[in-house]
Short mmCIF file of C-alpha atoms in Angstrom, two decimals:
data_model
loop_
_atom_site.label_atom_id
_atom_site.label_comp_id
_atom_site.label_asym_id
_atom_site.label_seq_id
_atom_site.Cartn_x
_atom_site.Cartn_y
_atom_site.Cartn_z
CA MET A 191 0.00 0.00 0.00
CA GLY A 192 1.40 3.42 -0.97
CA GLN A 193 2.22 5.98 1.67
CA LYS A 194 -0.53 8.54 2.27
CA LYS A 195 0.23 12.18 1.56
CA ASP A 196 0.93 14.52 4.46
CA LEU A 197 -1.62 17.15 5.34
CA THR A 198 -1.38 20.19 3.11
CA GLY A 199 -1.20 23.73 4.44
CA SER A 200 -4.78 24.29 3.32
CA GLU A 201 -5.98 21.19 5.16
CA LYS A 202 -4.16 22.24 8.34
CA SER A 203 -5.84 25.65 8.19
CA LYS A 204 -9.24 23.99 7.77
CA ILE A 205 -8.60 21.73 10.76
CA VAL A 206 -7.85 24.74 12.94
CA ARG A 207 -10.98 26.49 11.68
CA TYR A 208 -13.20 23.43 12.26
CA LEU A 209 -11.80 22.99 15.78
CA ALA A 210 -12.63 26.63 16.51
CA GLU A 211 -16.19 25.92 15.36
CA GLY A 212 -16.43 23.02 17.83
CA CYS A 213 -16.14 20.11 15.41
CA SER A 214 -14.78 16.81 16.68
CA SER A 215 -11.72 15.16 15.15
CA LEU A 216 -13.93 12.43 13.68
CA LYS A 217 -16.20 14.94 11.95
CA ILE A 218 -13.18 16.85 10.62
CA ALA A 219 -11.78 13.62 9.18
CA LYS A 220 -15.06 12.99 7.34
CA LEU A 221 -15.21 16.57 6.05
CA LEU A 222 -11.65 16.42 4.72
CA LYS A 223 -11.95 12.78 3.63
CA ARG A 224 -8.76 11.91 5.52
CA ASP A 225 -7.93 9.13 7.98
CA HIS A 226 -9.11 9.88 11.50
CA ARG A 227 -5.71 8.92 12.95
CA THR A 228 -3.98 11.47 10.75
CA ILE A 229 -6.25 14.24 12.02
CA LYS A 230 -5.81 13.19 15.67
CA ARG A 231 -2.02 13.05 15.30
CA PHE A 232 -1.91 16.57 13.85
CA ILE A 233 -4.09 17.93 16.69
CA GLN A 234 -1.95 16.23 19.35
CA ASN A 235 1.32 17.52 17.84
CA SER A 236 -0.08 21.03 17.62
CA GLN A 237 -1.11 21.02 21.28
CA GLN A 238 2.31 19.88 22.50
CA GLY A 239 3.92 23.17 21.49
CA ARG A 240 7.62 23.82 21.17
CA LYS A 241 10.09 22.47 23.65
CA LYS A 242 11.63 25.06 25.89
CA ARG A 243 15.23 25.87 25.19
CA VAL A 244 17.56 24.56 27.85
CA GLU A 245 19.87 27.35 28.97
CA LYS A 246 23.47 26.22 29.21
CA PRO A 247 25.31 27.41 32.30
CA ARG A 248 27.45 30.49 31.68
CA ARG A 249 31.09 30.59 32.52
CA LYS A 250 31.37 32.35 35.86
CA ILE A 251 32.77 35.87 35.74
CA THR A 252 33.89 37.51 38.94
CA ALA A 253 32.32 40.73 40.21
CA HIS A 254 35.63 42.51 39.61
CA GLU A 255 35.69 41.35 35.98
CA LEU A 256 32.08 42.45 35.50
CA ARG A 257 32.96 45.95 36.67
CA LYS A 258 35.86 46.03 34.21
CA VAL A 259 33.58 44.92 31.38
CA LYS A 260 31.01 47.59 32.25
CA ARG A 261 33.67 50.33 32.25
CA ALA A 262 35.09 49.07 28.95
CA ALA A 263 31.64 49.04 27.31
CA ALA A 264 31.14 52.67 28.37
CA LYS A 265 34.56 53.71 27.02
CA MET A 266 34.28 51.76 23.76
CA PRO A 267 30.89 52.52 22.17
CA LEU A 268 30.00 50.31 19.20
CA ALA A 269 32.83 47.87 20.00
CA THR A 270 32.31 44.14 19.55
CA SER A 271 31.93 41.86 22.55
CA LEU A 272 35.31 40.30 21.75
CA ALA A 273 37.07 43.69 21.73
CA ILE A 274 35.45 44.66 25.02
CA PHE A 275 36.51 41.47 26.78
CA GLN A 276 40.01 41.56 25.29
CA SER A 277 40.50 45.11 26.57
CA CYS A 278 39.78 43.72 30.05
CA ASN A 279 42.25 40.85 29.56
CA ILE A 280 39.40 38.35 29.94
CA THR A 281 40.03 35.45 27.57
CA GLY A 282 38.49 32.09 26.86
CA VAL A 283 34.89 33.33 27.09
CA PRO A 284 32.68 32.09 24.22
CA LYS A 285 30.69 34.60 22.22
CA SER A 286 27.33 33.42 23.55
CA THR A 287 28.52 34.01 27.12
CA ARG A 288 30.03 37.41 26.30
CA CYS A 289 26.80 38.56 24.69
CA ALA A 290 24.67 37.19 27.52
CA ILE A 291 26.78 39.12 30.06
CA LEU A 292 26.68 42.32 28.01
CA ARG A 293 22.89 42.15 27.64
CA ASP A 294 22.60 42.83 31.37
CA MET A 295 24.47 46.14 31.07
CA ALA A 296 24.32 47.24 27.43
CA LYS A 297 22.50 46.80 24.13
CA VAL A 298 23.44 46.59 20.47
CA ARG A 299 22.90 49.83 18.63
CA LYS A 300 23.76 51.31 15.26
CA ALA A 301 25.52 54.66 15.02
CA GLU A 302 22.98 57.46 14.73
CA ARG A 303 22.65 58.86 11.25
CA ARG A 304 21.53 62.26 12.43
CA PRO A 305 22.86 64.42 15.27
CA PRO A 306 20.43 65.08 18.11
CA LEU A 307 18.47 68.34 17.86
CA ASN A 308 18.72 70.77 20.75
CA LYS A 309 16.05 73.30 21.73
CA THR A 310 17.52 76.05 19.53
CA HIS A 311 17.60 73.77 16.49
CA LYS A 312 13.95 72.83 16.97
CA LEU A 313 12.84 76.44 17.38
CA LYS A 314 14.68 77.49 14.21
CA ARG A 315 13.15 74.61 12.27
CA GLN A 316 9.68 75.64 13.44
CA ASP A 317 10.33 79.30 12.54
CA TRP A 318 11.54 78.23 9.09
CA ALA A 319 8.42 76.11 8.53
CA LYS A 320 6.14 78.99 9.52
CA LYS A 321 8.03 81.42 7.27
CA TYR A 322 7.72 79.28 4.14
CA LEU A 323 4.35 77.65 4.82
CA LYS A 324 2.65 79.64 2.03
CA THR A 325 5.55 79.41 -0.43
CA ASP A 326 5.02 78.10 -3.96
CA PHE A 327 7.62 75.33 -3.81
CA SER A 328 7.43 74.73 -7.56
CA LYS A 329 9.63 77.83 -7.88
CA VAL A 330 12.30 76.61 -5.41
CA LEU A 331 15.55 75.10 -6.69
CA TRP A 332 16.72 72.56 -4.10
CA THR A 333 20.49 71.96 -4.26
CA ASP A 334 23.04 69.83 -2.47
CA GLU A 335 26.29 67.89 -2.86
CA MET A 336 26.76 64.14 -2.62
CA ARG A 337 29.99 62.17 -2.36
CA VAL A 338 30.16 58.76 -4.01
CA SER A 339 32.96 56.25 -3.45
CA LEU A 340 34.17 53.24 -5.36
CA ASP A 341 32.79 50.74 -2.83
CA GLY A 342 29.48 52.28 -1.87
CA PRO A 343 28.31 54.08 1.26
CA ASP A 344 30.17 53.26 4.45
CA GLY A 345 28.24 50.69 6.48
CA TRP A 346 26.81 51.96 9.72
CA ALA A 347 28.69 50.28 12.51
CA ARG A 348 26.88 48.05 14.98
CA GLY A 349 28.16 47.33 18.44
CA TRP A 350 27.39 47.33 22.13
CA ILE A 351 26.22 50.58 23.75
CA GLY A 352 25.90 50.92 27.52
CA LYS A 353 22.36 51.48 28.79
CA GLY A 354 21.63 55.19 29.05
CA GLN A 355 24.34 56.07 26.52
CA ARG A 356 23.71 57.65 23.11
CA ALA A 357 25.21 56.02 20.05
CA PRO A 358 28.00 58.28 18.72
CA VAL A 359 27.43 60.24 15.51
CA PRO A 360 30.00 59.17 12.89
CA LEU A 361 32.12 61.78 11.14
CA ARG A 362 30.59 62.54 7.74
CA ARG A 363 32.69 64.70 5.45
CA GLN A 364 31.47 66.57 2.42
CA GLN A 365 35.03 67.33 1.36
CA GLY A 366 38.15 65.22 1.69
CA GLY A 367 38.74 61.52 1.30
CA GLY A 368 38.39 59.39 -1.79
CA GLY A 369 35.47 59.54 -4.17
CA VAL A 370 33.65 61.91 -6.49
CA LEU A 371 31.82 64.97 -5.24
CA VAL A 372 28.61 65.59 -7.17
CA TRP A 373 26.38 68.69 -7.16
CA ALA A 374 22.80 68.79 -8.45
CA GLY A 375 19.51 70.59 -8.04
CA ILE A 376 15.84 69.83 -8.53
CA ILE A 377 13.00 72.22 -9.27
CA LYS A 378 9.41 71.17 -9.90
CA GLY A 379 9.88 68.13 -12.18
CA GLU A 380 13.32 69.02 -13.54
CA LEU A 381 16.79 67.79 -12.60
CA VAL A 382 19.63 70.32 -12.82
CA GLY A 383 22.91 68.51 -13.40
CA PRO A 384 24.42 66.44 -12.00
CA PHE A 385 27.73 68.29 -12.17
CA ARG A 386 31.06 66.86 -11.04
CA VAL A 387 33.41 68.79 -8.81
CA GLU A 388 36.95 68.55 -10.15
CA ASP A 389 38.98 65.85 -8.39
CA GLY A 390 41.22 67.20 -5.67
CA VAL A 391 39.34 70.48 -5.32
CA LYS A 392 38.31 71.34 -1.78
CA LEU A 393 35.12 73.38 -1.80
CA ASN A 394 35.82 76.62 0.02
CA SER A 395 33.90 79.81 -0.67
CA GLN A 396 35.98 80.79 -3.72
CA SER A 397 36.04 77.35 -5.37
CA TYR A 398 32.32 76.84 -4.66
CA CYS A 399 31.40 80.09 -6.42
CA LYS A 400 33.71 79.29 -9.34
CA PHE A 401 32.12 75.85 -9.60
CA LEU A 402 28.60 77.36 -9.71
CA GLU A 403 29.72 79.85 -12.35
CA ASP A 404 31.21 77.17 -14.63
CA THR A 405 28.35 74.69 -14.26
CA PHE A 406 25.03 75.89 -12.88
CA PHE A 407 25.06 79.46 -14.21
CA LYS A 408 26.71 78.91 -17.60
CA GLN A 409 25.11 75.58 -18.47
CA TRP A 410 21.60 75.97 -17.06
CA TYR A 411 20.60 79.24 -15.40
CA ARG A 412 21.51 81.64 -18.19
CA LYS A 413 19.29 79.70 -20.63
CA LYS A 414 16.20 80.46 -18.55
CA SER A 415 13.79 83.30 -19.23
CA ALA A 416 13.83 86.58 -17.32
CA SER A 417 10.47 85.78 -15.71
CA PHE A 418 11.81 82.42 -14.49
CA LYS A 419 14.90 84.04 -12.99
CA LYS A 420 12.74 86.66 -11.31
CA ASN A 421 10.61 84.08 -9.50
CA MET A 422 13.15 81.33 -8.77
CA ILE A 423 14.21 80.80 -5.15
CA PHE A 424 17.66 79.28 -4.61
CA MET A 425 18.06 76.82 -1.71
CA GLN A 426 21.38 75.64 -0.29
CA ASP A 427 22.29 74.27 3.12
CA ASN A 428 24.52 75.89 5.72
CA ALA A 429 27.83 74.31 4.72
CA PRO A 430 30.66 76.83 5.38
CA SER A 431 31.37 77.26 1.66
CA HIS A 432 27.66 78.04 1.06
CA ALA A 433 26.85 80.33 3.96
CA SER A 434 30.04 82.43 4.05
CA LYS A 435 29.94 86.19 3.50
CA TYR A 436 31.96 85.75 0.31
CA SER A 437 29.50 83.27 -1.22
CA THR A 438 26.45 85.27 -0.09
CA ALA A 439 27.84 88.48 -1.63
CA TRP A 440 28.79 86.64 -4.84
CA LEU A 441 25.29 85.19 -5.23
CA ALA A 442 23.81 88.63 -4.56
CA ARG A 443 25.77 90.00 -7.52
CA LYS A 444 24.15 87.26 -9.58
CA GLY A 445 20.71 88.48 -8.50
CA ILE A 446 20.15 85.72 -5.91
CA LYS A 447 19.62 87.65 -2.70
CA GLU A 448 17.08 88.48 -0.01
CA GLU A 449 13.85 86.54 -0.66
CA LYS A 450 15.39 84.80 -3.70
CA LEU A 451 17.92 83.07 -1.40
CA MET A 452 16.13 80.73 0.99
CA THR A 453 17.28 80.75 4.59
CA TRP A 454 17.96 77.27 5.92
CA PRO A 455 17.55 75.90 9.46
CA PRO A 456 20.44 74.00 11.09
CA CYS A 457 20.64 70.18 11.08
CA SER A 458 17.86 69.78 8.52
CA PRO A 459 18.78 67.32 5.75
CA ASP A 460 15.37 65.71 6.29
CA LEU A 461 13.72 68.86 4.93
CA ASN A 462 15.65 68.90 1.65
CA PRO A 463 13.90 66.73 -0.99
CA ILE A 464 17.09 66.29 -3.00
CA GLU A 465 18.38 64.03 -0.23
CA ASN A 466 15.76 61.53 -1.41
CA LEU A 467 17.13 61.85 -4.93
CA TRP A 468 20.59 60.95 -3.66
CA SER A 469 19.12 57.83 -2.05
CA ILE A 470 17.51 56.81 -5.35
CA ILE A 471 20.78 57.29 -7.24
CA LYS A 472 22.90 55.45 -4.65
CA CYS A 473 20.51 52.51 -4.57
CA GLU A 474 20.84 52.26 -8.33
CA ILE A 475 24.63 52.59 -8.66
CA TYR A 476 25.41 50.25 -5.74
CA LYS A 477 22.70 47.64 -6.32
CA GLU A 478 23.74 44.01 -5.90
CA GLY A 479 26.95 45.13 -4.16
CA LYS A 480 28.31 46.87 -7.26
CA GLN A 481 31.85 48.26 -6.89
CA TYR A 482 33.94 50.43 -9.20
CA THR A 483 37.57 50.44 -10.24
CA SER A 484 37.95 54.13 -11.08
CA LEU A 485 36.45 57.49 -10.22
CA ASN A 486 35.43 57.99 -13.85
CA SER A 487 33.44 54.75 -13.86
CA VAL A 488 31.51 55.66 -10.71
CA TRP A 489 30.83 59.14 -12.14
CA GLU A 490 29.45 57.59 -15.35
CA ALA A 491 27.20 55.40 -13.22
CA VAL A 492 25.90 58.48 -11.38
CA VAL A 493 25.09 60.22 -14.67
CA ALA A 494 23.33 57.12 -16.02
CA ALA A 495 21.30 56.68 -12.83
CA ALA A 496 20.32 60.36 -12.81
CA ARG A 497 19.06 60.10 -16.40
CA ASN A 498 16.82 57.21 -15.37
CA VAL A 499 15.05 59.34 -12.75
CA ASP A 500 11.96 60.63 -14.54
CA GLY A 501 10.26 63.96 -14.06
CA GLU A 502 7.33 62.46 -12.14
CA GLN A 503 9.66 61.09 -9.46
CA ILE A 504 11.30 64.49 -9.06
CA LYS A 505 7.93 66.22 -9.02
CA THR A 506 6.77 63.89 -6.25
CA LEU A 507 9.80 64.92 -4.18
CA THR A 508 9.36 68.66 -4.67
CA GLU A 509 5.60 68.45 -4.04
CA SER A 510 6.27 66.76 -0.70
CA MET A 511 7.42 70.03 0.85
CA ASP A 512 4.02 71.16 2.14
CA GLY A 513 3.70 67.89 4.03
CA ARG A 514 7.25 68.18 5.39
CA LEU A 515 6.58 71.64 6.80
CA LEU A 516 3.36 70.50 8.46
CA SER A 517 5.22 67.50 9.93
CA VAL A 518 7.92 69.75 11.39
CA LEU A 519 5.29 71.91 13.06
CA ALA A 520 3.39 68.85 14.32
CA LYS A 521 6.62 67.43 15.79
CA LYS A 522 7.55 70.80 17.31
CA GLY A 523 10.73 71.05 15.29
CA GLY A 524 11.73 67.41 15.59
CA TYR A 525 13.04 65.26 12.76
CA ILE A 526 10.53 63.99 10.23
CA GLY A 527 10.60 60.59 8.57
CA ARG A 528 11.96 60.37 5.05
#
């Protein structure tokens, strides 16, 4: 006699439903046209539940060693359990035991992507939202720089953080280090750029203004109509090269001043829609763990990815500004989700 088929997922679901309705195992067997013993065996196995995990005894650590581990965890945020125990000269402890001990005094955290906002930051973000609440954001040019590397974005470190401690904010540099620095802007449904900053150039006030002159103004802005230029509002963040007196005066000579130059609150990348564009581009150029062998190849990938971003996607980002401002006010200046 051939072996009977096991219960299917559908049959198991029906058994549970019939039991909930008060049917007996015999009636369920008749309804499903299956052997009564098969139904009874399934019900019995389901009622037994999972066996409890037997905790293995930990290696005993002295109170003195525990105090050393606690101090080391506080001094070495985001360190691995092995590094923490090695710094205390405690060897021969398996990973499971190290982690079990650390769970009593710390927790695993990722480094925070955004610095914490203080009271002043939150007030300035609220004031900014109130100031521009009635602005026609289709006339705002949102700009920013992005650095791309050959191997993709640096992974956010994970490690043990003592209870009550904040995860440290990693150093994030706009200038310096390997990679290509890219500048771009978005307005309504249009992408401006991207433009590549010359390799080896550090963006100070003078080089930033020269870069804008050679790229943004000569290749895009001067082709626009007088009425467009009259109504356009230029947005840039508060990077030193952007907000310096030199850069502000230079932009003023170009006609971008007063209400045409948007003020920007501190610590507010979440309010700039072009940050979402950078995420789209990075996801595309680094998909499936893609790596590059030269700066030119990663730049070509950025250009190709930018061309694949259609106008509707950009329009969706720029039209999100009304909602972002309302969210800032609702959160009393706090960060909004992106």
